[in-house]
GROMACS .gro file of C-alpha atoms in nm:
model
  226
    1UNK     CA    1  -0.020   0.004   0.009
    2UNK     CA    2   0.141   0.353  -0.095
    3UNK     CA    3   0.226   0.596   0.205
    4UNK     CA    4  -0.038   0.811   0.040
    5UNK     CA    5  -0.328   0.572   0.069
    6UNK     CA    6  -0.205   0.458   0.414
    7UNK     CA    7  -0.282   0.799   0.568
    8UNK     CA    8  -0.621   0.824   0.447
    9UNK     CA    9  -0.918   0.770   0.661
   10UNK     CA   10  -1.240   0.588   0.552
   11UNK     CA   11  -1.354   0.954   0.465
   12UNK     CA   12  -1.075   0.971   0.207
   13UNK     CA   13  -0.934   1.261   0.395
   14UNK     CA   14  -0.592   1.235   0.584
   15UNK     CA   15  -0.645   1.282   0.963
   16UNK     CA   16  -0.609   1.591   1.113
   17UNK     CA   17  -0.275   1.705   1.269
   18UNK     CA   18  -0.065   1.624   0.898
   19UNK     CA   19   0.095   1.969   0.777
   20UNK     CA   20   0.014   1.931   0.420
   21UNK     CA   21  -0.207   2.194   0.396
   22UNK     CA   22  -0.238   2.432   0.098
   23UNK     CA   23  -0.295   2.824   0.051
   24UNK     CA   24  -0.624   2.860  -0.079
   25UNK     CA   25  -0.815   3.174  -0.176
   26UNK     CA   26  -1.218   3.166  -0.151
   27UNK     CA   27  -1.402   3.442  -0.311
   28UNK     CA   28  -1.639   3.436   0.000
   29UNK     CA   29  -1.587   3.289   0.360
   30UNK     CA   30  -1.933   3.103   0.428
   31UNK     CA   31  -1.792   2.823   0.632
   32UNK     CA   32  -2.126   2.681   0.790
   33UNK     CA   33  -2.362   2.967   0.905
   34UNK     CA   34  -2.734   2.944   0.957
   35UNK     CA   35  -2.973   3.100   0.709
   36UNK     CA   36  -3.217   3.340   0.862
   37UNK     CA   37  -3.526   3.511   0.701
   38UNK     CA   38  -3.556   3.885   0.777
   39UNK     CA   39  -3.867   4.078   0.802
   40UNK     CA   40  -3.863   4.484   0.812
   41UNK     CA   41  -4.092   4.754   0.728
   42UNK     CA   42  -4.081   4.965   0.407
   43UNK     CA   43  -4.126   5.334   0.405
   44UNK     CA   44  -4.509   5.301   0.276
   45UNK     CA   45  -4.598   5.038   0.571
   46UNK     CA   46  -4.582   4.756   0.360
   47UNK     CA   47  -4.294   4.477   0.484
   48UNK     CA   48  -3.987   4.332   0.301
   49UNK     CA   49  -3.852   3.969   0.371
   50UNK     CA   50  -3.484   3.897   0.276
   51UNK     CA   51  -3.284   3.611   0.321
   52UNK     CA   52  -2.927   3.637   0.484
   53UNK     CA   53  -2.659   3.395   0.571
   54UNK     CA   54  -2.445   3.611   0.812
   55UNK     CA   55  -2.581   3.569   1.144
   56UNK     CA   56  -2.442   3.486   1.504
   57UNK     CA   57  -2.631   3.522   1.826
   58UNK     CA   58  -2.444   3.594   2.194
   59UNK     CA   59  -2.703   3.585   2.487
   60UNK     CA   60  -3.002   3.803   2.374
   61UNK     CA   61  -2.826   3.988   2.096
   62UNK     CA   62  -2.808   3.876   1.725
   63UNK     CA   63  -2.540   3.985   1.500
   64UNK     CA   64  -2.645   4.062   1.128
   65UNK     CA   65  -2.397   4.115   0.830
   66UNK     CA   66  -2.600   4.311   0.551
   67UNK     CA   67  -2.553   4.426   0.207
   68UNK     CA   68  -2.554   4.826   0.244
   69UNK     CA   69  -2.751   4.829  -0.097
   70UNK     CA   70  -3.054   4.590   0.007
   71UNK     CA   71  -3.391   4.703   0.093
   72UNK     CA   72  -3.343   4.541   0.470
   73UNK     CA   73  -3.026   4.745   0.523
   74UNK     CA   74  -3.255   5.069   0.395
   75UNK     CA   75  -3.527   5.008   0.642
   76UNK     CA   76  -3.332   4.912   0.968
   77UNK     CA   77  -3.170   5.250   0.948
   78UNK     CA   78  -3.502   5.421   1.010
   79UNK     CA   79  -3.743   5.154   1.115
   80UNK     CA   80  -3.506   4.923   1.343
   81UNK     CA   81  -3.761   4.689   1.442
   82UNK     CA   82  -3.754   4.343   1.257
   83UNK     CA   83  -3.829   3.965   1.295
   84UNK     CA   84  -3.532   3.709   1.261
   85UNK     CA   85  -3.734   3.382   1.135
   86UNK     CA   86  -3.509   3.055   1.125
   87UNK     CA   87  -3.619   2.810   0.875
   88UNK     CA   88  -3.554   2.437   0.893
   89UNK     CA   89  -3.362   2.242   0.617
   90UNK     CA   90  -3.637   2.101   0.435
   91UNK     CA   91  -3.725   2.497   0.372
   92UNK     CA   92  -3.423   2.560   0.184
   93UNK     CA   93  -3.630   2.591  -0.151
   94UNK     CA   94  -3.838   2.899  -0.014
   95UNK     CA   95  -3.517   3.049   0.078
   96UNK     CA   96  -3.380   2.984  -0.265
   97UNK     CA   97  -3.698   3.152  -0.422
   98UNK     CA   98  -3.619   3.451  -0.236
   99UNK     CA   99  -3.253   3.483  -0.332
  100UNK     CA  100  -3.282   3.652  -0.659
  101UNK     CA  101  -3.541   3.889  -0.547
  102UNK     CA  102  -3.490   4.244  -0.437
  103UNK     CA  103  -3.737   4.488  -0.241
  104UNK     CA  104  -3.535   4.819  -0.395
  105UNK     CA  105  -3.707   4.992  -0.669
  106UNK     CA  106  -3.553   5.065  -0.873
  107UNK     CA  107  -3.256   4.842  -0.851
  108UNK     CA  108  -2.935   4.915  -0.739
  109UNK     CA  109  -2.691   4.911  -1.055
  110UNK     CA  110  -2.476   4.610  -0.885
  111UNK     CA  111  -2.800   4.407  -0.842
  112UNK     CA  112  -2.930   4.467  -1.211
  113UNK     CA  113  -2.753   4.158  -1.367
  114UNK     CA  114  -2.876   3.892  -1.152
  115UNK     CA  115  -3.196   4.033  -0.909
  116UNK     CA  116  -3.519   4.140  -1.013
  117UNK     CA  117  -3.773   4.366  -0.793
  118UNK     CA  118  -4.050   4.171  -0.604
  119UNK     CA  119  -4.281   4.364  -0.382
  120UNK     CA  120  -4.470   4.044  -0.232
  121UNK     CA  121  -4.175   3.858  -0.121
  122UNK     CA  122  -4.386   3.635   0.086
  123UNK     CA  123  -4.591   3.502  -0.182
  124UNK     CA  124  -4.307   3.469  -0.430
  125UNK     CA  125  -4.140   3.205  -0.167
  126UNK     CA  126  -4.462   3.068  -0.089
  127UNK     CA  127  -4.465   3.161   0.300
  128UNK     CA  128  -4.710   3.344   0.489
  129UNK     CA  129  -4.698   3.641   0.757
  130UNK     CA  130  -4.815   3.615   1.113
  131UNK     CA  131  -4.860   3.891   1.347
  132UNK     CA  132  -4.596   3.964   1.563
  133UNK     CA  133  -4.650   4.061   1.927
  134UNK     CA  134  -4.398   4.310   2.024
  135UNK     CA  135  -4.286   4.485   1.671
  136UNK     CA  136  -4.487   4.574   1.356
  137UNK     CA  137  -4.300   4.335   1.089
  138UNK     CA  138  -4.465   4.018   1.088
  139UNK     CA  139  -4.289   3.664   1.162
  140UNK     CA  140  -4.267   3.381   0.890
  141UNK     CA  141  -4.568   3.167   1.002
  142UNK     CA  142  -4.377   2.814   0.856
  143UNK     CA  143  -4.044   2.892   1.046
  144UNK     CA  144  -4.030   2.663   1.344
  145UNK     CA  145  -3.807   2.977   1.522
  146UNK     CA  146  -3.903   3.331   1.500
  147UNK     CA  147  -3.711   3.591   1.709
  148UNK     CA  148  -3.922   3.967   1.733
  149UNK     CA  149  -3.603   4.211   1.759
  150UNK     CA  150  -3.471   4.579   1.737
  151UNK     CA  151  -3.148   4.683   1.575
  152UNK     CA  152  -2.979   4.908   1.864
  153UNK     CA  153  -2.650   4.978   1.658
  154UNK     CA  154  -2.556   4.943   1.303
  155UNK     CA  155  -2.224   5.043   1.143
  156UNK     CA  156  -2.016   4.966   0.866
  157UNK     CA  157  -1.773   4.682   0.825
  158UNK     CA  158  -1.397   4.706   0.788
  159UNK     CA  159  -1.388   4.706   0.452
  160UNK     CA  160  -1.682   4.908   0.420
  161UNK     CA  161  -1.887   4.702   0.182
  162UNK     CA  162  -2.150   4.562   0.470
  163UNK     CA  163  -2.352   4.668   0.728
  164UNK     CA  164  -2.317   4.500   1.104
  165UNK     CA  165  -2.611   4.534   1.269
  166UNK     CA  166  -2.676   4.426   1.657
  167UNK     CA  167  -3.008   4.371   1.719
  168UNK     CA  168  -3.174   4.316   2.076
  169UNK     CA  169  -3.406   4.005   2.093
  170UNK     CA  170  -3.729   4.078   2.221
  171UNK     CA  171  -3.947   3.783   2.232
  172UNK     CA  172  -3.874   3.416   2.084
  173UNK     CA  173  -4.136   3.185   1.912
  174UNK     CA  174  -4.075   2.819   1.893
  175UNK     CA  175  -4.274   2.546   1.771
  176UNK     CA  176  -4.353   2.320   2.057
  177UNK     CA  177  -4.220   2.030   1.941
  178UNK     CA  178  -3.873   2.185   1.967
  179UNK     CA  179  -3.920   2.271   2.342
  180UNK     CA  180  -3.794   2.034   2.614
  181UNK     CA  181  -4.127   1.968   2.789
  182UNK     CA  182  -4.171   2.152   3.134
  183UNK     CA  183  -3.867   2.422   3.042
  184UNK     CA  184  -3.782   2.730   2.845
  185UNK     CA  185  -3.497   2.498   2.665
  186UNK     CA  186  -3.486   2.436   2.282
  187UNK     CA  187  -3.412   2.083   2.264
  188UNK     CA  188  -3.090   2.070   2.029
  189UNK     CA  189  -3.174   1.706   1.927
  190UNK     CA  190  -3.472   1.835   1.781
  191UNK     CA  191  -3.391   2.135   1.612
  192UNK     CA  192  -3.187   2.165   1.296
  193UNK     CA  193  -3.133   2.489   1.168
  194UNK     CA  194  -3.076   2.545   0.793
  195UNK     CA  195  -2.716   2.581   0.718
  196UNK     CA  196  -2.528   2.825   0.434
  197UNK     CA  197  -2.175   2.607   0.390
  198UNK     CA  198  -1.977   2.761   0.096
  199UNK     CA  199  -2.356   2.868  -0.095
  200UNK     CA  200  -2.458   2.506  -0.048
  201UNK     CA  201  -2.782   2.413   0.172
  202UNK     CA  202  -2.756   2.170   0.443
  203UNK     CA  203  -2.882   2.035   0.787
  204UNK     CA  204  -2.715   1.872   1.102
  205UNK     CA  205  -2.591   1.551   1.162
  206UNK     CA  206  -2.641   1.357   1.451
  207UNK     CA  207  -2.527   1.502   1.782
  208UNK     CA  208  -2.177   1.407   1.900
  209UNK     CA  209  -2.177   1.547   2.240
  210UNK     CA  210  -2.255   1.866   2.452
  211UNK     CA  211  -2.059   2.154   2.633
  212UNK     CA  212  -1.997   2.141   2.992
  213UNK     CA  213  -2.209   2.463   3.010
  214UNK     CA  214  -2.504   2.326   2.850
  215UNK     CA  215  -2.774   2.319   3.105
  216UNK     CA  216  -3.056   2.165   2.898
  217UNK     CA  217  -3.178   1.833   3.036
  218UNK     CA  218  -2.961   1.539   2.868
  219UNK     CA  219  -3.094   1.177   2.809
  220UNK     CA  220  -2.901   0.882   3.007
  221UNK     CA  221  -2.604   0.798   2.853
  222UNK     CA  222  -2.587   1.076   2.620
  223UNK     CA  223  -2.240   1.146   2.481
  224UNK     CA  224  -1.992   1.376   2.659
  225UNK     CA  225  -1.600   1.385   2.671
  226UNK     CA  226  -1.520   1.113   2.944
   0.00000   0.00000   0.00000
């Protein structure tokens, strides 16, 4: 057996720890981030719905990375309320139906080649609005998790191409099947986000284990590092 074949794992890849890495220049770094749908309010009181895949949460704050020329960024500057709805993996087609649509009219020059204006984003995606409790923009009824929020800070990124928005979460709506009975915990074995991995859609695989900081109830025999 050749040395190269001997070092391959069953997945066809060399085990981690080998030094034979190569230098690459990916055009964009989407290395596995959740997809969210953002509902915001337009100037005329109607609502925009847009997919985005640069979001992360810390405590009760969700940080969003938005293109500066999009309708969502335009709306949040003067109308900071929004809803962050998280689709499940099987809903990726609805997300993709939204992807080439823009709420800006007229379209910005940089979007004209690949996007088209659409006023009814919910209808175009085959999704339905649901009334929110604390904000005006609607939730996406079909999404298992929906976060009503308010943008409290927005700034340009280091390169000046994007808007970094910090949104304070006000209310969380969850499908009851995702909640551990008798608790306020989302069951991580029941919830799988839709993940955008280098512009391809994925769900999660099986659970590997849990952090020592997790306070979600664990079934007997669940995996840990011991």
